[in-house]
PDB file of C-alpha atoms and ligand atoms in Angstrom:
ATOM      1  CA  UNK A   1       6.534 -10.799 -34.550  1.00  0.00           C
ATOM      2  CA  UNK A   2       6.189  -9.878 -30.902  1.00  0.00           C
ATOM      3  CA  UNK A   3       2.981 -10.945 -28.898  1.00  0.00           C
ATOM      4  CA  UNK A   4       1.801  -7.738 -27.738  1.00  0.00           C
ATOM      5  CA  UNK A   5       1.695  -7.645 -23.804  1.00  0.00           C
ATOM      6  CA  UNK A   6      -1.755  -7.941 -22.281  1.00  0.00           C
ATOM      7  CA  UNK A   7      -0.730  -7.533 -18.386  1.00  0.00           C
ATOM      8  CA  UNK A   8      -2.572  -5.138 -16.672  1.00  0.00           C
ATOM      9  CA  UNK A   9      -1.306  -3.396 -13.805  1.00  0.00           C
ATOM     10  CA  UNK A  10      -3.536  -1.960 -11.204  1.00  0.00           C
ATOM     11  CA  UNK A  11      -2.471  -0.440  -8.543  1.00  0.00           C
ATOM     12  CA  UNK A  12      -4.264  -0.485  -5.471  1.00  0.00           C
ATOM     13  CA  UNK A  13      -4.051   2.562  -2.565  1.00  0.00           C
ATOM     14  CA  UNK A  14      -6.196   3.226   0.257  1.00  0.00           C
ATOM     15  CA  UNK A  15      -6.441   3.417   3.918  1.00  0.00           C
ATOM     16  CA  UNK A  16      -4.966   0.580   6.420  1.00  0.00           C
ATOM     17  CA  UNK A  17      -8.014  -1.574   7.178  1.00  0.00           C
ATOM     18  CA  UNK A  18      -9.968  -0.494   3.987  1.00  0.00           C
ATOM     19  CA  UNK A  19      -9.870  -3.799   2.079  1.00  0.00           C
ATOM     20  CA  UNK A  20      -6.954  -3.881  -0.161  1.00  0.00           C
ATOM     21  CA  UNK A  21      -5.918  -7.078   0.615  1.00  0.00           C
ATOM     22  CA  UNK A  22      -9.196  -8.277   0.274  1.00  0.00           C
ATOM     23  CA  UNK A  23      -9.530  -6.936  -3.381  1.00  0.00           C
ATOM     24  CA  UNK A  24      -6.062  -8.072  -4.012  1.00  0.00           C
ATOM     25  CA  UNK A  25      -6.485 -11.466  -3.153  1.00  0.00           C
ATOM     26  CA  UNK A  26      -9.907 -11.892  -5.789  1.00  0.00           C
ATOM     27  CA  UNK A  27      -7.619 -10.250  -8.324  1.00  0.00           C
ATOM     28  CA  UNK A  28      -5.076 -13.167  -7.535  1.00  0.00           C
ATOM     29  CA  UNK A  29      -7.587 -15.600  -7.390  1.00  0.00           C
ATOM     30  CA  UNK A  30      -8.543 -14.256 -11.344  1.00  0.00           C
ATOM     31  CA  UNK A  31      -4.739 -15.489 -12.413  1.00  0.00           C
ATOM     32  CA  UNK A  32      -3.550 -11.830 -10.763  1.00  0.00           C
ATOM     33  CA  UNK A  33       0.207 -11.543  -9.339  1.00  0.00           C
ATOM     34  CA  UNK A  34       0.011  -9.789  -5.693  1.00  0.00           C
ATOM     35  CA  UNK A  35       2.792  -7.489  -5.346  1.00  0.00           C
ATOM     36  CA  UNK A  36       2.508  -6.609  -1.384  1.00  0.00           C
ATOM     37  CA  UNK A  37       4.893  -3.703  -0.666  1.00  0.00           C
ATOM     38  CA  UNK A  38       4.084  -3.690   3.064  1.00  0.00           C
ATOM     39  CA  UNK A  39       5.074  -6.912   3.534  1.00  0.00           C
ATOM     40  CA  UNK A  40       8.389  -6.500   1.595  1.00  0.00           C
ATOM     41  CA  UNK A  41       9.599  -3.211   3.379  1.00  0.00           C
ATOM     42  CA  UNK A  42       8.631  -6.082   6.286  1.00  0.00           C
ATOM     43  CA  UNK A  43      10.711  -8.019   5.687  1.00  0.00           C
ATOM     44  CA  UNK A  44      13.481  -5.871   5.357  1.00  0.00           C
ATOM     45  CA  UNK A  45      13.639  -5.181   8.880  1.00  0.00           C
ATOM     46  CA  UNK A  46      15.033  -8.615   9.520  1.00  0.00           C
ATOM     47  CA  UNK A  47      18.087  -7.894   7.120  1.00  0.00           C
ATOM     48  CA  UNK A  48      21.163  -8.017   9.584  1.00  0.00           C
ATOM     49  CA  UNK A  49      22.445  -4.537   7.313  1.00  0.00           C
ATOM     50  CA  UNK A  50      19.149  -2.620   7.587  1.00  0.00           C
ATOM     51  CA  UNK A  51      19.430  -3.699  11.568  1.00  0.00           C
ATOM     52  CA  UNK A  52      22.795  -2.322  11.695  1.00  0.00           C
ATOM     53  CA  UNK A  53      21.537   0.937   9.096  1.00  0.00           C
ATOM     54  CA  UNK A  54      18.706   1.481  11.610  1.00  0.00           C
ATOM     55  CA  UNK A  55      20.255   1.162  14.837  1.00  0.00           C
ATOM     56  CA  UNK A  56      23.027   3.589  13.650  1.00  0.00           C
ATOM     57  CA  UNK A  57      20.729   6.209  12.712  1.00  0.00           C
ATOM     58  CA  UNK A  58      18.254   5.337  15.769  1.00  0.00           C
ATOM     59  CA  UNK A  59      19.641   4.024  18.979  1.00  0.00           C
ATOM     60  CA  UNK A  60      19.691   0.488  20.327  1.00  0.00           C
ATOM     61  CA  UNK A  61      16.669   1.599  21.583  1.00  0.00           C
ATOM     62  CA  UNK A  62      14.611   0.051  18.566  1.00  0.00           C
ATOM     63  CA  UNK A  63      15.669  -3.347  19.355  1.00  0.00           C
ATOM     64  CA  UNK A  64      13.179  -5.623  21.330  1.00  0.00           C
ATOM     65  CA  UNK A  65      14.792  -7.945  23.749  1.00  0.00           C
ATOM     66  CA  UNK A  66      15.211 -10.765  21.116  1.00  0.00           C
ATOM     67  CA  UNK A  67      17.108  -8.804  19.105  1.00  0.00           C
ATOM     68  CA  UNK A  68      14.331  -8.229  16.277  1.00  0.00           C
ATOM     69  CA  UNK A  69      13.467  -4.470  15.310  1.00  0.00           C
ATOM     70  CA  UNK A  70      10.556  -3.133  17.455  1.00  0.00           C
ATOM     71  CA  UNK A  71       7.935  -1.649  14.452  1.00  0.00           C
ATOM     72  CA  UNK A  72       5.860  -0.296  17.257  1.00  0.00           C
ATOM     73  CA  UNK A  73       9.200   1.408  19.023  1.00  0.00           C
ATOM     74  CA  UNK A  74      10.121   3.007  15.115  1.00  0.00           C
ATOM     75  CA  UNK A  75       6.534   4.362  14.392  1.00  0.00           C
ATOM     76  CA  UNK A  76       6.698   6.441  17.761  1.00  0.00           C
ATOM     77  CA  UNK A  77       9.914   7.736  16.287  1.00  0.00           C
ATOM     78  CA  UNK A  78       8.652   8.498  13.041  1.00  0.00           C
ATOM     79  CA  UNK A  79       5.287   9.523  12.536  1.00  0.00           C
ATOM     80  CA  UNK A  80       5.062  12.449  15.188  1.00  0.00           C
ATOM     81  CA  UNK A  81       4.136  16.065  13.257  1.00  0.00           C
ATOM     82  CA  UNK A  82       7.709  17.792  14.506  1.00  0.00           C
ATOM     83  CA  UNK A  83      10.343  18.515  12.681  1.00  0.00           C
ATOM     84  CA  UNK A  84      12.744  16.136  14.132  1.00  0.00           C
ATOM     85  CA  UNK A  85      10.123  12.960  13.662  1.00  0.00           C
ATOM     86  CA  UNK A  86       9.945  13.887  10.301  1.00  0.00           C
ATOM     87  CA  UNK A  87      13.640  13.989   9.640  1.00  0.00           C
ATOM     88  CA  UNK A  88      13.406  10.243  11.304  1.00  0.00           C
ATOM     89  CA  UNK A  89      11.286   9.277   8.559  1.00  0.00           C
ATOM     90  CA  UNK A  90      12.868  10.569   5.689  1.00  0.00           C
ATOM     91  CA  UNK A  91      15.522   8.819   7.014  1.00  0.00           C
ATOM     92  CA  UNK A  92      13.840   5.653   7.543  1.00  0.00           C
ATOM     93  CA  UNK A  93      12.623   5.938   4.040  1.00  0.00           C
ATOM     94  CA  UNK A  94      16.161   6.244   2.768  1.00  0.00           C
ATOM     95  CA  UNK A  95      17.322   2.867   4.234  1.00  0.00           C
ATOM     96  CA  UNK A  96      13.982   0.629   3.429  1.00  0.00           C
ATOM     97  CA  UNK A  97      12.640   2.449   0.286  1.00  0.00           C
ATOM     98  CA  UNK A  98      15.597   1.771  -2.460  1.00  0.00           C
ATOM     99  CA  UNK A  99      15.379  -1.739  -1.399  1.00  0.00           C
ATOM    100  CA  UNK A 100      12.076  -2.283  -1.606  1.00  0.00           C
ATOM    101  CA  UNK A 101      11.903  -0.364  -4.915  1.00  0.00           C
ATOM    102  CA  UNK A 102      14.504  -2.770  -6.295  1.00  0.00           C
ATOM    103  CA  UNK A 103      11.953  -5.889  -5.388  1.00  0.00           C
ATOM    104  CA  UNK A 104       8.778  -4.078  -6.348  1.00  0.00           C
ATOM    105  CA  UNK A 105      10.183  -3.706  -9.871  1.00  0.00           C
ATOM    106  CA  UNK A 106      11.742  -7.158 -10.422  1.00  0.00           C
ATOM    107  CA  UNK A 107       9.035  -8.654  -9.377  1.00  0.00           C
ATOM    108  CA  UNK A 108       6.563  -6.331 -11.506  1.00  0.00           C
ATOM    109  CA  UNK A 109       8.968  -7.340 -14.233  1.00  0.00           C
ATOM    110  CA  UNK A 110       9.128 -11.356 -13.813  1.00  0.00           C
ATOM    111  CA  UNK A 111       5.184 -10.804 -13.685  1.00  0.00           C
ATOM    112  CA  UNK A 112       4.958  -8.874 -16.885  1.00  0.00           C
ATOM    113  CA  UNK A 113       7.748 -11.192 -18.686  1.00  0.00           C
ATOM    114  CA  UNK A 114       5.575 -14.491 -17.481  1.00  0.00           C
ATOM    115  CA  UNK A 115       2.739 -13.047 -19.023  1.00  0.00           C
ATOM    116  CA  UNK A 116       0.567 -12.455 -15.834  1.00  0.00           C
ATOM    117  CA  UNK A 117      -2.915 -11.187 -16.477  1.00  0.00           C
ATOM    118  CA  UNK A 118      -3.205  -8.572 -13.581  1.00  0.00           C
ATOM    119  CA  UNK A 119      -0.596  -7.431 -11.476  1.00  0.00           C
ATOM    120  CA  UNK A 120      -1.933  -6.083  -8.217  1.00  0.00           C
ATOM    121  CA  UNK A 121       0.842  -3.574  -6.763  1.00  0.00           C
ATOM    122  CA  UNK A 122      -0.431  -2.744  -3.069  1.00  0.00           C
ATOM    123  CA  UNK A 123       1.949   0.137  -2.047  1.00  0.00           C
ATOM    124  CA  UNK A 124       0.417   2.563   0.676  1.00  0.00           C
ATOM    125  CA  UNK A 125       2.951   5.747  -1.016  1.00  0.00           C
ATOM    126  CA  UNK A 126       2.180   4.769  -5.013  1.00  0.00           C
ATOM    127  CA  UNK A 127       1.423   8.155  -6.131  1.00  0.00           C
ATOM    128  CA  UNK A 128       4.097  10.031  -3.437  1.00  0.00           C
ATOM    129  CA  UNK A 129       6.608   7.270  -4.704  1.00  0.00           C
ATOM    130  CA  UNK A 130       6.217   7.213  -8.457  1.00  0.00           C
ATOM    131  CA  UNK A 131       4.544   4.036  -9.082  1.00  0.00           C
ATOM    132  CA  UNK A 132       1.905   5.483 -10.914  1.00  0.00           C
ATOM    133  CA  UNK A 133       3.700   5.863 -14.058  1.00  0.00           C
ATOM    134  CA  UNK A 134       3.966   1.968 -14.558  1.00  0.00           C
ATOM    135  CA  UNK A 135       0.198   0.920 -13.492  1.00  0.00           C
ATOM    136  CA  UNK A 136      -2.655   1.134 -16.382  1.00  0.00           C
ATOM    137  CA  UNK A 137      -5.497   1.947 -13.754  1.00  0.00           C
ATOM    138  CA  UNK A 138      -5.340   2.927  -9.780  1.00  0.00           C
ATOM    139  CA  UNK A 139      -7.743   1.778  -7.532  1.00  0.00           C
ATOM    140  CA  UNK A 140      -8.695   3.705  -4.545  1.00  0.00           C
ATOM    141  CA  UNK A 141     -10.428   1.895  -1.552  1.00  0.00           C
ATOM    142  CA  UNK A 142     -12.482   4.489   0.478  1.00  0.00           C
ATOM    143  CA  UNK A 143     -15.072   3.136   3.283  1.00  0.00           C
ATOM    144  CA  UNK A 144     -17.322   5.164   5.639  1.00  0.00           C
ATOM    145  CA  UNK A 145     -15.755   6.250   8.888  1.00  0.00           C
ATOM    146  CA  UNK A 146     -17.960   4.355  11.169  1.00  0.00           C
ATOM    147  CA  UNK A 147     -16.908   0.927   9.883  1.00  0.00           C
ATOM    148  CA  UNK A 148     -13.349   1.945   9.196  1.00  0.00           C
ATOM    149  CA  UNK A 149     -13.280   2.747  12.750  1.00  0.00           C
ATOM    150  CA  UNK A 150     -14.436  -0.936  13.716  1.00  0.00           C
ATOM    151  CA  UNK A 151     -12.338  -2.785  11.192  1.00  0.00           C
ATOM    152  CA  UNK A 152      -8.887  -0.602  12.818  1.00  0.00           C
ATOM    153  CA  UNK A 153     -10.106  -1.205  16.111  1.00  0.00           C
ATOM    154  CA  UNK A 154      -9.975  -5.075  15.418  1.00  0.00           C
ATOM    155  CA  UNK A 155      -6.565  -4.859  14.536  1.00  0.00           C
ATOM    156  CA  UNK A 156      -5.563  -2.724  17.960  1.00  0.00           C
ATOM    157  CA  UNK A 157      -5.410   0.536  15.745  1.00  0.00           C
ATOM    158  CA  UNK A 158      -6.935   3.845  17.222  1.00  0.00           C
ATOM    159  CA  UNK A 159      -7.874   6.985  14.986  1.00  0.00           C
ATOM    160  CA  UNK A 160      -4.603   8.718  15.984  1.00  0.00           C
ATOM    161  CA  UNK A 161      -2.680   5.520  14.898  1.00  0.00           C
ATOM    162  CA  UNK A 162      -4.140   6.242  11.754  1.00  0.00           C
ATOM    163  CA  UNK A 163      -4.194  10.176  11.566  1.00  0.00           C
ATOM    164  CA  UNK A 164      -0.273   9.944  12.285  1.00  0.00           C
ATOM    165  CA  UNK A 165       0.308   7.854   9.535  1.00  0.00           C
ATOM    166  CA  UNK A 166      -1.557   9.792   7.105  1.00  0.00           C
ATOM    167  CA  UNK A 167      -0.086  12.992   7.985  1.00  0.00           C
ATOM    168  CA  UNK A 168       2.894  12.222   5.859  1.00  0.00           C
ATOM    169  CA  UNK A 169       0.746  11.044   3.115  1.00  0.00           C
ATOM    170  CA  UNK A 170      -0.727  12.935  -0.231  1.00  0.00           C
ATOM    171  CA  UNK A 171      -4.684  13.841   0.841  1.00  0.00           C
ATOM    172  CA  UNK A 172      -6.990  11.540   0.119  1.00  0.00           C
ATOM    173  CA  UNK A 173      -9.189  14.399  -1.884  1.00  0.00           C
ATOM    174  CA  UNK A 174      -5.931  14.460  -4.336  1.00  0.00           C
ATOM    175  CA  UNK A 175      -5.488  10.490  -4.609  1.00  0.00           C
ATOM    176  CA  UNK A 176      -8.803  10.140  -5.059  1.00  0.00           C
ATOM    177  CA  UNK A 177      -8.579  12.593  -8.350  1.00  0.00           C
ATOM    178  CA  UNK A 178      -5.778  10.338  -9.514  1.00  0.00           C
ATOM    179  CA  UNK A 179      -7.428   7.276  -9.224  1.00  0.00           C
ATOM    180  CA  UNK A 180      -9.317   5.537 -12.411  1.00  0.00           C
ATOM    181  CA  UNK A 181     -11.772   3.844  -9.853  1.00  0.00           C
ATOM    182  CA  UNK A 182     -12.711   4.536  -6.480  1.00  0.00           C
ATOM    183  CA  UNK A 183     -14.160   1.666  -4.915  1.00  0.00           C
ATOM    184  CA  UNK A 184     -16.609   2.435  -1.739  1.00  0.00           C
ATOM    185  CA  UNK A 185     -16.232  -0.786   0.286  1.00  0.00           C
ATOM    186  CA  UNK A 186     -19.196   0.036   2.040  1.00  0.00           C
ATOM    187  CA  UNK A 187     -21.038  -3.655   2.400  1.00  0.00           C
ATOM    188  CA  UNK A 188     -19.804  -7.251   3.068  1.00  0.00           C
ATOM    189  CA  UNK A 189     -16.888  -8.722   1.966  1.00  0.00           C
ATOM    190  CA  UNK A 190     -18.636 -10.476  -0.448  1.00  0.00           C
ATOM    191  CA  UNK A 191     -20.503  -7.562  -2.063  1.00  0.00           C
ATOM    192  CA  UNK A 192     -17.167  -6.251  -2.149  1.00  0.00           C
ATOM    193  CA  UNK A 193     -15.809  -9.415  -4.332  1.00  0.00           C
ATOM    194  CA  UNK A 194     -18.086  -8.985  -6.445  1.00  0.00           C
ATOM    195  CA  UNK A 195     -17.756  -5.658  -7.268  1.00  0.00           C
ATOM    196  CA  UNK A 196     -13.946  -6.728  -7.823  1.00  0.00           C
ATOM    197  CA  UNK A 197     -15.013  -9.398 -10.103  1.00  0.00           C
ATOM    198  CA  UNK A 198     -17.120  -6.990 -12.242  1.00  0.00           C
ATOM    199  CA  UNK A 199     -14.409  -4.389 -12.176  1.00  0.00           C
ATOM    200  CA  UNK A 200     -11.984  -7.266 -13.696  1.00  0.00           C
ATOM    201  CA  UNK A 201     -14.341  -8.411 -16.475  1.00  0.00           C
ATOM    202  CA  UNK A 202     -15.161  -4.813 -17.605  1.00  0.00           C
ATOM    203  CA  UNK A 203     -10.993  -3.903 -17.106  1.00  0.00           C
ATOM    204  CA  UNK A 204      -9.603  -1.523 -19.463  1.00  0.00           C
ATOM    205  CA  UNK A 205      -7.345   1.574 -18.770  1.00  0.00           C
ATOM    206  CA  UNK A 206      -9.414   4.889 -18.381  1.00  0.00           C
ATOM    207  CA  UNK A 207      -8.869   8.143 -18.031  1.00  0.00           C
ATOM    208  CA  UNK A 208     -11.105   9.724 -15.625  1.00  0.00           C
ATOM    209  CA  UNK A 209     -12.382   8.902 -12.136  1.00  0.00           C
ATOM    210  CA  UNK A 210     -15.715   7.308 -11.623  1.00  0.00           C
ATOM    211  CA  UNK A 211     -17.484   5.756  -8.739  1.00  0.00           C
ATOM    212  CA  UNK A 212     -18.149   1.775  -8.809  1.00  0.00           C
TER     213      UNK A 212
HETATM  214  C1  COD B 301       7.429   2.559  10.528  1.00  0.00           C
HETATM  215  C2  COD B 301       7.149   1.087  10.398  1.00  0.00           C
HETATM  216  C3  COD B 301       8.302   0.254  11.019  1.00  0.00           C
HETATM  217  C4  COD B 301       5.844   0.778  11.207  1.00  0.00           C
HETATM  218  O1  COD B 301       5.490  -0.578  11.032  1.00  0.00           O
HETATM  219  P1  COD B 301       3.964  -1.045  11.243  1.00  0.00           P
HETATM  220  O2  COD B 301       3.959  -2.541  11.242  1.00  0.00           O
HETATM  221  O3  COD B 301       3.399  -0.328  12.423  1.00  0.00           O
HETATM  222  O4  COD B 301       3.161  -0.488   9.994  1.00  0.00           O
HETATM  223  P2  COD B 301       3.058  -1.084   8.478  1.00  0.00           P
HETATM  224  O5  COD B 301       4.421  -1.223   7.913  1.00  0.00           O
HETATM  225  O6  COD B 301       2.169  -2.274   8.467  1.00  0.00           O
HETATM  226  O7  COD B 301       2.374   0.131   7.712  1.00  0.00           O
HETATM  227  C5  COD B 301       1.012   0.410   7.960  1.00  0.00           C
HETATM  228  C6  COD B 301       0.645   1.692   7.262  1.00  0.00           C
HETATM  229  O8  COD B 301       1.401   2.795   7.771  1.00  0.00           O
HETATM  230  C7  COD B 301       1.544   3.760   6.753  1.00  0.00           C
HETATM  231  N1  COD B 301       2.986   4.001   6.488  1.00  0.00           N
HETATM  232  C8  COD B 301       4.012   3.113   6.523  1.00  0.00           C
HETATM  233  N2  COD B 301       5.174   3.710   6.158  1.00  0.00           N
HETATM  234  C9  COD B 301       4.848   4.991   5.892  1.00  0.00           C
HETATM  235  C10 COD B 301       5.587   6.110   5.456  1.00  0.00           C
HETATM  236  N3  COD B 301       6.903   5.991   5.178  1.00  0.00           N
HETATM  237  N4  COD B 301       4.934   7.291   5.282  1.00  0.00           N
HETATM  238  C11 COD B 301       3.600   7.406   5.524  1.00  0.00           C
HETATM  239  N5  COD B 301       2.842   6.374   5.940  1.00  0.00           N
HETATM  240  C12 COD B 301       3.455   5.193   6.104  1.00  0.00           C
HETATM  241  C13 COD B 301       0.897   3.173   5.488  1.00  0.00           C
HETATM  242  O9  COD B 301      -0.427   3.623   5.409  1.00  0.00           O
HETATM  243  C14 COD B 301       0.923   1.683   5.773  1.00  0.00           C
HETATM  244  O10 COD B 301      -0.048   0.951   5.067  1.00  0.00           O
HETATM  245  C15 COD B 301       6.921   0.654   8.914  1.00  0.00           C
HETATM  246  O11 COD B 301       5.723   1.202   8.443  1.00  0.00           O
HETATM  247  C16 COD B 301       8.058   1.057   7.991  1.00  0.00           C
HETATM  248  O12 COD B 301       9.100   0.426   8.007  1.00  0.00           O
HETATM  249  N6  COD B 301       7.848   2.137   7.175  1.00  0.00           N
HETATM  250  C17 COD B 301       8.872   2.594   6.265  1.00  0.00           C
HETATM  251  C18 COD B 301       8.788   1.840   4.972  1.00  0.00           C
HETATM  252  C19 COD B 301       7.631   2.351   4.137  1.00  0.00           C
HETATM  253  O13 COD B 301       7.615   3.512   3.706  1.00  0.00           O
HETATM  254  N7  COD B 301       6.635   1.458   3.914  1.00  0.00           N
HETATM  255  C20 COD B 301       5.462   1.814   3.184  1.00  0.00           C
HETATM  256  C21 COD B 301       5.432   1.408   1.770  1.00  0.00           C
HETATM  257  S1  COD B 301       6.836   0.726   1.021  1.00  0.00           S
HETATM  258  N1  ATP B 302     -16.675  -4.942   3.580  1.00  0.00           N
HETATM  259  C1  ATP B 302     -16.133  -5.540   4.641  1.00  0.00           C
HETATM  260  N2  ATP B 302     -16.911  -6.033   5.627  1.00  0.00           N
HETATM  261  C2  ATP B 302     -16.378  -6.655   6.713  1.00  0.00           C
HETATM  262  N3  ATP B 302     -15.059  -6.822   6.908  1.00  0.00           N
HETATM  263  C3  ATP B 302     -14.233  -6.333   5.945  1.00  0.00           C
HETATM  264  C4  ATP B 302     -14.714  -5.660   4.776  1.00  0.00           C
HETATM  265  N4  ATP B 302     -13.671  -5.306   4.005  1.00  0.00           N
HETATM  266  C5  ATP B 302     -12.574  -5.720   4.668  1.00  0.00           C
HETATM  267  N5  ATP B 302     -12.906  -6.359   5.821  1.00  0.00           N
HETATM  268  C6  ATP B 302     -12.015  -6.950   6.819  1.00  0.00           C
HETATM  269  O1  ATP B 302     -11.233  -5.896   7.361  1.00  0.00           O
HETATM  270  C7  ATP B 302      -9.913  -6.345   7.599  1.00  0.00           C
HETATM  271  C8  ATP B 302      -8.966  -5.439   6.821  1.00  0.00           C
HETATM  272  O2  ATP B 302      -9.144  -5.696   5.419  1.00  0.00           O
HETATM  273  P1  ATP B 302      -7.900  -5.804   4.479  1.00  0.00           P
HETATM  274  O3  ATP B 302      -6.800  -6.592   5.122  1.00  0.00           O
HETATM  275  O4  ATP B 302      -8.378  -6.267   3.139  1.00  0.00           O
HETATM  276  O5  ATP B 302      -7.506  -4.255   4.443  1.00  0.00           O
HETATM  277  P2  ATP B 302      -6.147  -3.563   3.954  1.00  0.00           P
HETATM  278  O6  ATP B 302      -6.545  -2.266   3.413  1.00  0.00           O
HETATM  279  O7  ATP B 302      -5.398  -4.499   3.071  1.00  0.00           O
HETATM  280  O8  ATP B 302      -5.381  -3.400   5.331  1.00  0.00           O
HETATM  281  P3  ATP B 302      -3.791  -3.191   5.518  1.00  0.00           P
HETATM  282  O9  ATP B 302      -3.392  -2.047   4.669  1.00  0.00           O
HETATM  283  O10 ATP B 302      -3.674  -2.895   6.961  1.00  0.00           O
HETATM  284  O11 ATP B 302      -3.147  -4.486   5.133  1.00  0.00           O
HETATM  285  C9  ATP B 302      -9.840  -7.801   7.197  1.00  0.00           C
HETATM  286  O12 ATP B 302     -10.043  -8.589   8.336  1.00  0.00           O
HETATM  287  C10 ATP B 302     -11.021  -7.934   6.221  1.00  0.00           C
HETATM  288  O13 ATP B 302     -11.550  -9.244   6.203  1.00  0.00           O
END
């Protein structure tokens, strides 16, 4: 007989700055496989074919002077609210997101084969990319403005950064009402461990949102 497969996948969405990392690294700590979709579009950018992909559709202009793709140079392509910007993206998008689909799923599928308790998957466009389908619960960071505002600032990000970004995203309101949890990471970092901890002993797929 088959052992009956006790992975859980959560998947986590929120904000940049809002303390998804921070939950996904106590879920690792609990025996929980990170799957870090950021980091793996990332890393794409180094791939001598994306280069090429991107500089075709671009301009050399996305090159910094070591030859590395400028991130910084490709957002101010991307995320402006014309027509044209958006076009960019969707083009962007169709050179980084079939590769980083292919990695998200093998490795959400070595996880589940190894038996993994948790699988985190951290991918900023889960519900406008389809990932929802294959998680058991989503997780939804939210945090008041007034520290979100401090916690971008550290990492050199202003409001507009952010509004840009989140232009081209679902509305919070609506991921919110798709999430199983919404977590308010409103205290320290070690209130909000806690709360992670809790959420992990007490885990079990359910239907409706509720506040923790
Ligand atoms: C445009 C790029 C080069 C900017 O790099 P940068 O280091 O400034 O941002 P980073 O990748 O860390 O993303 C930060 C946040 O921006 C937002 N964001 C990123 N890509 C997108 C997108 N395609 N649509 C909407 N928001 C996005 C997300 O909230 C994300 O968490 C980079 O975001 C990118 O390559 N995006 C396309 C790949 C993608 O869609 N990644 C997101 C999940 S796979
Ligand atoms: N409750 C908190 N109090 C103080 N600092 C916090 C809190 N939550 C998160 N942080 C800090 O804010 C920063 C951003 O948190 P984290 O990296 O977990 O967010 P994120 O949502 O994963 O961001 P990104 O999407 O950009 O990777 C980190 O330095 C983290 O330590």
């Amino acid at each position: 007989m088959t052992e009956r497969n006790t992975t859980l996948v959560i998947g986590i969405i929120g904000p940049p700055c809002s303390g998804k990392s921070t939950v996904a690294r106590v879920v690792e700590s609990r025996g929980g496989v990170w799957i870090d979709a950021d980091a793996i579009a990332k890393e794409q950018l180094s791939d001598a074919e994306v280069i090429a992909d991107l500089v075709e559709s671009f301009g050399i202009a996305i090159l910094a002077s070591d030859g590395s793709v400028s991130r910084a140079q490709i957002a101010d392509l991307v995320f402006g609210d014309d027509d044209e910007s958006h076009r960019r993206l969707k083009k962007l998008e169709s050179i980084i997101h079939p590769r980083t689909h292919r990695i998200i799923q093998s490795r959400l599928d070595t996880a589940t084969a190894r038996g993994a308790l948790y699988i985190i998957l951290d991918v900023p466009l889960l519900l406008e990319s389809g990932w929802e389908s294959q998680c058991d619960q989503i997780w939804c960071m939210q945090i008041e403005p007034a520290r979100h505002r401090q916690l971008l600032a550290a990492r050199g990000w202003s409001e507009t950064e952010l509004a840009r970004r989140e232009q081209r995203q679902l509305p919070w309101a609506e991921k919110r009402r798709r999430s199983t949890w919404v977590i308010q990471n409103d205290g320290s970092v070690d209130d909000l461990r806690e709360k992670v901890v809790r959420m992990l002993n007490q885990s079990r797929p359910a239907p409706t949102t509720h506040r923790s």
